[in-house]
Short mmCIF file of C-alpha atoms in Angstrom, two decimals:
data_model
loop_
_atom_site.label_atom_id
_atom_site.label_comp_id
_atom_site.label_asym_id
_atom_site.label_seq_id
_atom_site.Cartn_x
_atom_site.Cartn_y
_atom_site.Cartn_z
CA UNK A 1 -0.04 0.06 -0.03
CA UNK A 2 2.86 2.49 0.97
CA UNK A 3 4.71 1.81 -2.39
CA UNK A 4 1.40 2.47 -4.22
CA UNK A 5 1.05 5.93 -2.47
CA UNK A 6 4.62 6.76 -3.19
CA UNK A 7 3.85 6.14 -6.92
CA UNK A 8 0.85 8.29 -6.88
CA UNK A 9 2.81 11.09 -5.02
CA UNK A 10 5.56 11.06 -7.50
CA UNK A 11 3.20 11.13 -10.50
CA UNK A 12 1.52 14.32 -9.17
CA UNK A 13 5.01 15.91 -8.74
CA UNK A 14 5.83 15.01 -12.33
CA UNK A 15 2.45 16.43 -13.74
CA UNK A 16 3.20 19.64 -11.67
CA UNK A 17 6.65 20.03 -13.04
CA UNK A 18 5.56 19.55 -16.67
CA UNK A 19 2.81 22.02 -16.12
CA UNK A 20 5.25 24.78 -14.88
CA UNK A 21 7.31 24.16 -17.93
CA UNK A 22 4.58 24.26 -20.46
CA UNK A 23 2.13 26.70 -19.03
CA UNK A 24 2.48 30.58 -18.85
CA UNK A 25 3.40 31.18 -15.16
CA UNK A 26 1.14 34.01 -13.74
CA UNK A 27 2.35 33.84 -10.38
CA UNK A 28 5.01 36.12 -8.82
CA UNK A 29 7.76 36.55 -8.54
CA UNK A 30 8.48 34.23 -11.36
CA UNK A 31 5.98 35.87 -13.82
CA UNK A 32 7.79 35.61 -17.11
CA UNK A 33 6.20 34.70 -20.27
CA UNK A 34 8.60 32.51 -22.50
CA UNK A 35 8.26 34.04 -25.94
CA UNK A 36 10.25 31.57 -27.99
CA UNK A 37 9.50 30.43 -31.51
CA UNK A 38 11.99 27.78 -32.19
CA UNK A 39 10.32 26.69 -35.55
CA UNK A 40 10.03 23.23 -36.90
CA UNK A 41 13.30 21.25 -36.95
CA UNK A 42 14.11 18.11 -39.06
CA UNK A 43 17.17 16.09 -39.46
CA UNK A 44 19.30 16.99 -42.48
CA UNK A 45 18.92 14.76 -45.41
CA UNK A 46 21.56 12.05 -45.39
CA UNK A 47 24.11 12.40 -48.31
CA UNK A 48 24.36 9.60 -50.69
CA UNK A 49 27.95 8.44 -50.50
CA UNK A 50 27.47 5.54 -52.88
CA UNK A 51 29.07 7.60 -55.76
CA UNK A 52 31.68 10.47 -55.89
CA UNK A 53 30.54 14.07 -56.44
CA UNK A 54 31.69 17.65 -55.95
CA UNK A 55 30.44 19.10 -52.68
CA UNK A 56 31.55 22.62 -52.89
CA UNK A 57 33.13 24.93 -55.57
CA UNK A 58 34.60 28.41 -55.05
CA UNK A 59 34.19 30.88 -56.72
CA UNK A 60 30.87 30.42 -58.48
CA UNK A 61 28.68 32.75 -60.46
CA UNK A 62 29.39 36.39 -60.47
CA UNK A 63 32.34 37.47 -58.33
CA UNK A 64 31.77 40.88 -56.68
CA UNK A 65 33.65 43.92 -58.00
CA UNK A 66 37.09 44.48 -56.84
CA UNK A 67 37.57 40.98 -55.65
CA UNK A 68 40.02 38.83 -57.53
CA UNK A 69 39.94 35.06 -56.39
CA UNK A 70 43.47 34.00 -55.36
CA UNK A 71 42.57 30.33 -55.96
CA UNK A 72 39.77 28.00 -57.47
CA UNK A 73 38.91 25.34 -54.75
CA UNK A 74 36.82 22.04 -55.21
CA UNK A 75 35.72 19.86 -52.30
CA UNK A 76 34.77 16.23 -53.01
CA UNK A 77 33.04 13.60 -50.77
CA UNK A 78 35.54 10.87 -51.31
CA UNK A 79 39.45 10.79 -51.00
CA UNK A 80 41.18 11.26 -54.38
CA UNK A 81 44.90 11.16 -53.32
CA UNK A 82 46.69 9.43 -50.14
CA UNK A 83 47.39 11.96 -47.35
CA UNK A 84 51.12 11.24 -47.60
CA UNK A 85 51.38 12.55 -51.20
CA UNK A 86 49.82 15.98 -50.55
CA UNK A 87 53.04 17.93 -50.74
CA UNK A 88 54.33 16.10 -53.76
CA UNK A 89 51.25 16.10 -55.86
CA UNK A 90 51.13 18.78 -58.59
CA UNK A 91 48.31 17.46 -60.84
CA UNK A 92 44.72 18.51 -60.40
CA UNK A 93 41.46 16.84 -61.09
CA UNK A 94 39.65 19.64 -62.90
CA UNK A 95 40.21 21.86 -65.81
CA UNK A 96 39.63 25.66 -66.37
CA UNK A 97 38.70 27.21 -69.74
CA UNK A 98 39.80 29.52 -71.08
CA UNK A 99 43.24 28.21 -69.96
CA UNK A 100 45.10 30.28 -67.49
CA UNK A 101 48.64 29.79 -66.07
CA UNK A 102 49.12 28.55 -62.64
CA UNK A 103 49.61 25.42 -60.47
CA UNK A 104 47.50 22.89 -58.51
CA UNK A 105 47.80 22.32 -54.75
CA UNK A 106 46.08 19.75 -52.42
CA UNK A 107 44.68 20.90 -48.93
CA UNK A 108 43.63 17.44 -48.00
CA UNK A 109 42.89 14.18 -49.81
CA UNK A 110 39.44 15.59 -50.85
CA UNK A 111 40.19 19.35 -51.51
CA UNK A 112 41.90 20.26 -54.71
CA UNK A 113 42.80 23.95 -55.42
CA UNK A 114 44.21 25.85 -58.44
CA UNK A 115 46.53 28.95 -57.93
CA UNK A 116 46.67 31.30 -60.81
CA UNK A 117 50.07 32.87 -61.71
CA UNK A 118 48.52 35.60 -63.90
CA UNK A 119 45.61 37.97 -63.45
CA UNK A 120 41.98 36.90 -64.31
CA UNK A 121 40.78 38.27 -67.60
CA UNK A 122 37.56 40.36 -66.52
CA UNK A 123 36.16 40.09 -70.04
CA UNK A 124 36.02 36.24 -69.85
CA UNK A 125 33.47 33.72 -68.27
CA UNK A 126 35.40 30.84 -66.81
CA UNK A 127 34.32 27.32 -66.85
CA UNK A 128 35.34 24.54 -64.34
CA UNK A 129 35.00 21.07 -65.58
CA UNK A 130 35.43 17.73 -63.77
CA UNK A 131 35.38 14.60 -66.00
CA UNK A 132 32.84 11.99 -65.46
CA UNK A 133 35.54 9.31 -65.53
CA UNK A 134 37.21 10.58 -62.41
CA UNK A 135 37.62 7.94 -59.59
CA UNK A 136 38.34 8.09 -55.76
CA UNK A 137 41.09 6.03 -54.24
CA UNK A 138 38.35 3.81 -52.61
CA UNK A 139 36.91 2.90 -56.12
CA UNK A 140 33.78 5.39 -55.89
CA UNK A 141 33.35 6.92 -59.37
CA UNK A 142 31.38 10.09 -60.64
CA UNK A 143 27.79 9.47 -62.01
CA UNK A 144 28.42 12.11 -64.62
CA UNK A 145 30.80 15.00 -65.36
CA UNK A 146 30.67 18.16 -63.33
CA UNK A 147 30.59 21.82 -64.63
CA UNK A 148 30.35 25.30 -62.98
CA UNK A 149 31.05 28.82 -64.20
CA UNK A 150 32.24 32.02 -62.66
CA UNK A 151 32.77 35.60 -63.90
CA UNK A 152 34.35 38.65 -62.36
CA UNK A 153 32.29 41.66 -62.40
CA UNK A 154 33.83 44.46 -64.55
CA UNK A 155 34.50 47.47 -62.28
CA UNK A 156 32.98 50.66 -62.88
CA UNK A 157 34.86 53.41 -64.88
CA UNK A 158 35.54 55.83 -62.28
CA UNK A 159 36.63 59.41 -62.64
CA UNK A 160 38.38 61.82 -60.28
CA UNK A 161 38.38 65.46 -61.29
CA UNK A 162 40.36 67.94 -59.13
CA UNK A 163 42.26 71.10 -59.23
CA UNK A 164 45.99 69.89 -59.68
CA UNK A 165 48.60 71.29 -57.21
CA UNK A 166 49.96 74.53 -58.46
CA UNK A 167 53.25 75.63 -57.15
CA UNK A 168 53.71 79.22 -56.36
CA UNK A 169 56.47 80.94 -58.54
CA UNK A 170 59.74 79.85 -57.08
CA UNK A 171 60.33 81.55 -53.69
CA UNK A 172 62.55 81.18 -50.64
CA UNK A 173 61.07 78.97 -47.93
CA UNK A 174 61.06 81.69 -45.46
CA UNK A 175 58.58 83.57 -47.54
CA UNK A 176 56.38 80.56 -48.29
CA UNK A 177 53.02 80.00 -46.42
CA UNK A 178 51.64 76.48 -46.23
CA UNK A 179 48.46 77.21 -43.94
CA UNK A 180 46.39 79.10 -46.55
CA UNK A 181 43.19 77.65 -47.90
CA UNK A 182 43.08 76.80 -51.67
CA UNK A 183 40.18 74.41 -51.54
CA UNK A 184 37.71 76.80 -53.18
CA UNK A 185 39.45 79.58 -55.21
CA UNK A 186 41.25 78.94 -58.33
CA UNK A 187 43.87 80.84 -60.12
CA UNK A 188 43.41 82.84 -63.19
CA UNK A 189 45.61 80.14 -64.83
CA UNK A 190 44.73 76.92 -63.19
CA UNK A 191 45.91 73.39 -63.68
CA UNK A 192 43.29 70.53 -63.34
CA UNK A 193 43.71 66.84 -63.04
CA UNK A 194 41.67 63.88 -64.48
CA UNK A 195 42.22 60.31 -63.07
CA UNK A 196 40.46 57.38 -64.50
CA UNK A 197 40.26 53.92 -63.07
CA UNK A 198 40.66 52.28 -66.57
CA UNK A 199 42.38 53.35 -69.80
CA UNK A 200 40.53 55.78 -71.96
CA UNK A 201 41.19 57.59 -75.26
CA UNK A 202 42.82 61.13 -75.05
CA UNK A 203 40.86 62.12 -78.02
CA UNK A 204 37.56 61.17 -76.51
CA UNK A 205 38.57 62.96 -73.18
CA UNK A 206 39.30 66.16 -75.21
CA UNK A 207 35.86 65.80 -76.83
CA UNK A 208 34.03 65.46 -73.72
CA UNK A 209 35.76 67.88 -71.57
CA UNK A 210 34.78 71.63 -71.29
CA UNK A 211 35.43 74.64 -69.15
CA UNK A 212 32.84 77.42 -68.86
CA UNK A 213 33.54 80.71 -67.04
CA UNK A 214 30.61 83.04 -66.47
CA UNK A 215 28.62 81.37 -69.39
CA UNK A 216 31.66 81.63 -71.89
CA UNK A 217 33.67 78.54 -73.12
CA UNK A 218 37.29 78.76 -72.19
CA UNK A 219 40.10 77.22 -74.25
CA UNK A 220 42.46 74.69 -72.65
CA UNK A 221 45.35 72.21 -73.43
CA UNK A 222 44.95 68.57 -72.34
CA UNK A 223 48.07 66.40 -71.66
CA UNK A 224 47.73 62.69 -71.13
CA UNK A 225 50.30 60.26 -69.42
CA UNK A 226 51.54 57.17 -71.03
CA UNK A 227 49.31 55.01 -68.88
CA UNK A 228 46.13 56.49 -70.55
CA UNK A 229 44.55 56.98 -67.16
CA UNK A 230 46.16 60.16 -65.89
CA UNK A 231 45.60 63.75 -67.56
CA UNK A 232 46.19 67.33 -66.68
CA UNK A 233 44.67 70.34 -68.44
CA UNK A 234 45.11 74.08 -68.21
CA UNK A 235 43.14 77.01 -69.43
CA UNK A 236 45.00 79.04 -71.89
CA UNK A 237 42.81 82.25 -71.48
CA UNK A 238 42.89 83.69 -67.80
CA UNK A 239 39.68 83.56 -65.78
CA UNK A 240 38.33 86.96 -64.93
CA UNK A 241 38.42 88.07 -61.36
CA UNK A 242 35.83 86.26 -59.13
CA UNK A 243 34.48 84.26 -62.05
CA UNK A 244 32.00 81.37 -61.65
CA UNK A 245 33.95 78.47 -63.44
CA UNK A 246 32.26 75.24 -64.38
CA UNK A 247 34.46 72.21 -65.37
CA UNK A 248 32.57 69.34 -67.02
CA UNK A 249 33.26 65.88 -68.40
CA UNK A 250 30.21 64.76 -70.41
CA UNK A 251 28.85 61.15 -69.84
CA UNK A 252 29.45 58.32 -72.29
CA UNK A 253 33.33 58.26 -72.42
CA UNK A 254 34.00 54.60 -73.08
CA UNK A 255 36.88 52.43 -71.43
CA UNK A 256 39.43 51.02 -73.58
CA UNK A 257 39.82 48.03 -71.47
CA UNK A 258 36.18 47.06 -71.34
CA UNK A 259 33.82 47.80 -74.13
CA UNK A 260 30.46 49.04 -73.07
CA UNK A 261 31.81 50.49 -69.83
CA UNK A 262 31.12 54.26 -69.80
CA UNK A 263 31.64 57.22 -67.49
CA UNK A 264 28.87 59.08 -65.72
CA UNK A 265 28.37 62.95 -65.89
CA UNK A 266 31.16 64.69 -63.99
CA UNK A 267 30.72 68.37 -62.95
CA UNK A 268 32.73 70.51 -60.65
CA UNK A 269 32.06 74.33 -59.89
CA UNK A 270 34.92 76.78 -58.71
CA UNK A 271 35.39 80.44 -57.86
CA UNK A 272 38.31 82.28 -59.56
CA UNK A 273 40.56 84.58 -57.62
CA UNK A 274 39.24 87.69 -56.25
CA UNK A 275 41.02 90.78 -54.59
CA UNK A 276 44.23 90.38 -52.88
CA UNK A 277 43.77 89.99 -48.91
CA UNK A 278 46.11 90.33 -46.07
CA UNK A 279 45.78 88.57 -42.68
CA UNK A 280 47.79 88.97 -39.60
CA UNK A 281 48.52 85.52 -37.80
CA UNK A 282 49.76 84.30 -34.59
CA UNK A 283 50.72 87.89 -33.23
CA UNK A 284 49.11 87.71 -29.86
CA UNK A 285 52.26 85.89 -28.58
CA UNK A 286 53.15 86.32 -24.88
CA UNK A 287 56.92 86.52 -24.96
CA UNK A 288 59.66 88.32 -27.38
CA UNK A 289 61.17 84.97 -28.19
CA UNK A 290 57.90 83.84 -29.98
CA UNK A 291 57.95 86.79 -32.49
CA UNK A 292 59.10 84.27 -35.21
CA UNK A 293 55.50 83.03 -35.50
CA UNK A 294 53.97 86.50 -35.97
CA UNK A 295 53.54 87.11 -39.79
CA UNK A 296 51.51 88.95 -42.34
CA UNK A 297 49.98 86.41 -44.85
CA UNK A 298 48.71 87.19 -48.51
CA UNK A 299 46.05 85.10 -49.94
CA UNK A 300 47.90 85.46 -53.41
CA UNK A 301 51.60 85.58 -54.15
CA UNK A 302 52.87 89.16 -54.37
CA UNK A 303 56.33 90.64 -55.45
CA UNK A 304 58.46 91.13 -52.37
CA UNK A 305 59.91 94.34 -53.62
CA UNK A 306 56.37 95.78 -54.21
CA UNK A 307 55.14 94.67 -50.92
CA UNK A 308 58.06 96.53 -48.94
CA UNK A 309 57.23 99.68 -50.92
CA UNK A 310 53.60 99.48 -49.90
CA UNK A 311 54.31 99.03 -46.29
CA UNK A 312 54.69 101.77 -43.70
CA UNK A 313 55.81 101.07 -40.20
CA UNK A 314 55.44 103.56 -37.18
CA UNK A 315 57.71 104.16 -35.41
CA UNK A 316 60.33 103.37 -38.16
CA UNK A 317 61.90 100.01 -37.77
CA UNK A 318 64.95 98.75 -39.60
CA UNK A 319 64.57 95.43 -41.67
CA UNK A 320 66.89 92.60 -41.00
CA UNK A 321 66.23 91.10 -44.42
CA UNK A 322 64.44 92.29 -47.69
CA UNK A 323 62.57 89.88 -49.73
CA UNK A 324 63.09 89.41 -53.61
CA UNK A 325 60.77 87.92 -55.88
CA UNK A 326 57.27 86.42 -55.10
CA UNK A 327 56.29 86.03 -51.56
CA UNK A 328 53.19 84.92 -49.47
CA UNK A 329 54.22 86.12 -46.14
CA UNK A 330 56.27 88.58 -44.24
CA UNK A 331 57.32 87.85 -40.73
CA UNK A 332 57.68 90.40 -37.80
CA UNK A 333 61.13 88.84 -37.50
CA UNK A 334 61.99 90.21 -40.91
CA UNK A 335 62.29 93.38 -38.93
CA UNK A 336 64.19 94.21 -35.75
CA UNK A 337 61.35 95.01 -33.26
CA UNK A 338 62.28 96.12 -29.82
CA UNK A 339 60.72 94.48 -26.75
CA UNK A 340 58.04 96.63 -24.99
CA UNK A 341 57.31 98.72 -28.02
CA UNK A 342 54.17 99.04 -30.19
CA UNK A 343 54.27 99.19 -33.89
CA UNK A 344 51.74 100.16 -36.57
CA UNK A 345 51.90 98.37 -40.05
CA UNK A 346 49.92 100.14 -42.84
CA UNK A 347 49.56 98.24 -46.29
CA UNK A 348 48.78 100.50 -49.21
CA UNK A 349 45.46 99.78 -51.09
CA UNK A 350 47.62 99.88 -54.47
CA UNK A 351 49.42 96.73 -53.59
CA UNK A 352 48.98 94.08 -56.33
CA UNK A 353 49.49 90.44 -56.54
CA UNK A 354 51.46 88.72 -59.18
CA UNK A 355 48.39 88.84 -61.62
CA UNK A 356 47.54 92.49 -61.05
CA UNK A 357 44.67 92.06 -58.57
CA UNK A 358 44.85 95.09 -56.14
CA UNK A 359 44.38 94.94 -52.39
CA UNK A 360 41.58 97.50 -52.90
CA UNK A 361 41.64 99.02 -49.36
CA UNK A 362 44.16 100.21 -46.90
CA UNK A 363 44.95 97.60 -44.21
CA UNK A 364 46.32 98.70 -40.76
CA UNK A 365 47.50 96.33 -38.11
CA UNK A 366 48.76 97.01 -34.61
CA UNK A 367 51.48 95.00 -32.79
CA UNK A 368 52.49 95.15 -29.17
CA UNK A 369 55.93 93.45 -28.74
CA UNK A 370 55.94 91.80 -25.28
CA UNK A 371 58.70 91.31 -22.73
CA UNK A 372 61.26 88.48 -22.91
CA UNK A 373 60.56 85.27 -21.42
CA UNK A 374 62.92 84.55 -18.45
CA UNK A 375 65.61 82.28 -19.99
CA UNK A 376 69.33 81.51 -20.11
CA UNK A 377 71.62 79.11 -21.96
CA UNK A 378 75.39 78.37 -22.13
CA UNK A 379 76.69 76.81 -25.31
CA UNK A 380 79.20 74.09 -24.56
CA UNK A 381 81.16 75.37 -27.59
CA UNK A 382 82.47 78.22 -25.44
CA UNK A 383 83.69 76.14 -22.77
CA UNK A 384 87.32 76.62 -23.70
CA UNK A 385 88.79 80.09 -23.32
CA UNK A 386 91.92 81.61 -24.57
CA UNK A 387 94.18 82.63 -21.62
CA UNK A 388 95.70 85.62 -23.24
CA UNK A 389 92.24 87.12 -23.89
CA UNK A 390 89.47 88.15 -21.56
CA UNK A 391 88.48 85.28 -19.47
CA UNK A 392 84.59 85.64 -19.80
CA UNK A 393 82.21 82.78 -20.38
CA UNK A 394 79.48 83.91 -22.91
CA UNK A 395 75.92 83.17 -21.68
CA UNK A 396 72.71 84.34 -23.36
CA UNK A 397 70.34 85.76 -20.92
CA UNK A 398 66.81 87.23 -21.12
CA UNK A 399 64.65 88.99 -18.53
CA UNK A 400 66.95 87.49 -15.54
CA UNK A 401 68.50 90.59 -13.73
CA UNK A 402 70.27 88.36 -11.20
CA UNK A 403 71.21 84.80 -11.01
CA UNK A 404 73.18 82.47 -8.62
CA UNK A 405 76.60 81.29 -9.76
CA UNK A 406 78.73 78.57 -8.12
CA UNK A 407 82.36 78.15 -9.20
CA UNK A 408 85.00 75.74 -8.02
CA UNK A 409 88.53 74.72 -9.04
CA UNK A 410 89.25 71.39 -10.43
CA UNK A 411 92.61 69.54 -10.31
CA UNK A 412 94.23 67.30 -12.93
CA UNK A 413 93.39 64.34 -10.83
CA UNK A 414 89.64 65.13 -10.73
CA UNK A 415 89.75 65.38 -14.68
CA UNK A 416 91.30 61.84 -14.79
CA UNK A 417 88.49 60.69 -12.53
CA UNK A 418 85.84 62.31 -14.79
CA UNK A 419 87.35 60.53 -17.73
CA UNK A 420 87.30 57.17 -16.02
CA UNK A 421 83.62 57.63 -14.67
CA UNK A 422 81.13 55.31 -16.15
CA UNK A 423 77.32 56.20 -15.64
CA UNK A 424 75.17 53.58 -14.02
CA UNK A 425 71.42 53.12 -13.91
CA UNK A 426 70.13 53.63 -10.39
CA UNK A 427 66.77 54.20 -9.12
CA UNK A 428 65.22 54.96 -12.46
CA UNK A 429 68.00 57.32 -13.76
CA UNK A 430 71.62 57.48 -14.58
CA UNK A 431 74.27 58.53 -12.12
CA UNK A 432 76.27 61.51 -13.18
CA UNK A 433 79.71 62.85 -12.25
CA UNK A 434 79.47 65.60 -9.56
CA UNK A 435 82.17 68.02 -10.43
CA UNK A 436 81.71 70.03 -7.19
CA UNK A 437 82.32 66.88 -5.10
CA UNK A 438 85.89 66.90 -6.66
CA UNK A 439 86.38 70.75 -6.61
CA UNK A 440 88.23 73.08 -4.31
CA UNK A 441 87.84 76.65 -3.24
CA UNK A 442 84.19 76.52 -4.10
CA UNK A 443 82.43 80.05 -4.10
CA UNK A 444 78.87 81.07 -4.50
CA UNK A 445 77.44 84.39 -5.02
CA UNK A 446 74.48 86.35 -6.58
CA UNK A 447 75.64 87.68 -9.97
CA UNK A 448 73.77 90.89 -11.41
CA UNK A 449 73.56 90.12 -15.10
CA UNK A 450 72.45 93.51 -16.38
CA UNK A 451 69.44 91.82 -18.15
CA UNK A 452 65.89 93.26 -17.58
CA UNK A 453 62.36 92.76 -18.59
CA UNK A 454 62.70 94.13 -22.04
CA UNK A 455 66.30 93.15 -22.53
CA UNK A 456 67.98 89.91 -23.75
CA UNK A 457 71.47 89.49 -25.16
CA UNK A 458 74.64 87.72 -24.80
CA UNK A 459 76.58 88.60 -21.73
CA UNK A 460 80.01 87.58 -20.37
CA UNK A 461 80.66 86.15 -16.88
CA UNK A 462 84.15 87.03 -15.66
CA UNK A 463 86.03 83.90 -14.58
CA UNK A 464 89.51 85.43 -14.19
CA UNK A 465 89.19 85.76 -10.29
CA UNK A 466 88.95 81.85 -10.00
CA UNK A 467 91.86 81.07 -12.40
CA UNK A 468 95.58 80.90 -11.77
CA UNK A 469 97.77 83.98 -12.04
CA UNK A 470 98.54 82.92 -15.72
CA UNK A 471 94.61 82.62 -16.29
CA UNK A 472 94.94 78.86 -16.86
CA UNK A 473 93.22 75.86 -15.10
CA UNK A 474 89.98 73.98 -15.02
CA UNK A 475 86.81 75.24 -13.28
CA UNK A 476 83.37 73.82 -12.54
CA UNK A 477 80.60 76.53 -13.13
CA UNK A 478 76.92 76.18 -12.29
CA UNK A 479 74.40 78.93 -13.19
CA UNK A 480 71.14 78.70 -11.25
CA UNK A 481 67.97 80.67 -11.58
CA UNK A 482 64.17 80.13 -10.70
CA UNK A 483 61.86 79.61 -13.54
CA UNK A 484 58.01 79.81 -13.13
CA UNK A 485 56.32 76.56 -14.13
CA UNK A 486 52.50 75.91 -14.24
CA UNK A 487 51.66 72.43 -12.82
CA UNK A 488 48.45 70.71 -12.00
CA UNK A 489 47.53 67.17 -10.52
CA UNK A 490 44.02 66.09 -11.24
CA UNK A 491 41.84 62.89 -11.28
CA UNK A 492 39.41 64.59 -13.83
CA UNK A 493 38.89 63.72 -17.41
CA UNK A 494 40.10 67.43 -18.54
CA UNK A 495 43.34 69.17 -18.12
CA UNK A 496 44.17 73.00 -18.39
CA UNK A 497 47.38 73.96 -20.34
CA UNK A 498 49.07 77.01 -21.48
CA UNK A 499 48.53 77.95 -25.08
CA UNK A 500 51.56 76.67 -26.89
CA UNK A 501 51.66 79.69 -29.14
CA UNK A 502 52.02 81.91 -26.19
CA UNK A 503 54.30 79.56 -24.17
#
């Protein structure tokens, strides 16, 4: 009786579990409808291995544009060669027509590949054939011959029409400007470039190409490269100032490589040069040493001699160098500005570019030349002095009125120790030879340099008090001065930095 009750109890549990699985569960906290649609599943059809056949072939049909198959691969359902002969076997089990040069390779006893040694012909449809007489090494044979085709899609005939890079008339690097924008405006005489993805007829290009400026046809000269894909052309009649220029390649230009492959309509619109313009750039510098970046930029090349005659500087300032020939910029450093002074630069409205386009209006710019950035440097080139001359060590100083100097005498023995010293890597850095640890009669004092806020030049530090009576010997000299540095430590995702142009 007890066993019978246990059986009934287990049956009830089984029914309850199956109900939970099959029903929607409306009770909390497990309310969750299982919204699954697995569809109908059936076992795959069992392959008939009673005969040999091709299971897979690649490529097949139309091959996408731009994709060139590196090999043709056939997979069979039965082995065709022993595994031990894979490396030596060079014969294939299929043919490709039209014929193409290459070699066969086996990746397994059932996988045969053909690797071409020359490009596929995009004009051809290739046929892969397997003879019906082919037999596997286990005796299985083909029911019938196998055939498959593939064809590479002929790429579209693409065209790229652009303004060709036109060099400014030859000019000195110091007067060249590389930051101006030439993406829209074109020159009165402008070179253009045409690039095709396939070979085309130069005669047909010349026929389909046209330049229209303000509604009028503009003559041009077309020059083609040997590859028959690259061309340049240039207008022989200058565009008028601020002209609307349209360059067009009419549709229907046929490829010489693939018949029936034509170009689309290509149209580009440009604006020709207008009036001459001047822009002052990077002249809000913080320190005198950055004056090299301050410059006047012309949107068109101008003759340097004409530019100098058209400029008035007040107060008068001497030029350190005068430009000759075409220029695109003039730097403040081409003059000799004085730190702490303000200057006015006036450009005459009559200033013209190399094509005769005038500035049109007077341009006036103000520049305040700032103080020197505190700085000093000693060139190691001057570390050897002539004993019969002044014993002064040259040092370049700017905006440092006074600095600490430490001087000590060195013996011949200490010089030998320096020559024998070998730097070692310790605690994340290399050790260095401490001259002052080997020096005698060491003295320190505050040296008043003579430099000031608006003064920077080369000074001479007198070493004669520390030398022997004949002004000979070795000295260790250290110059020291405080330099202000902005530092921050943060765990934020942003940082604050000084403007590098003003640093």
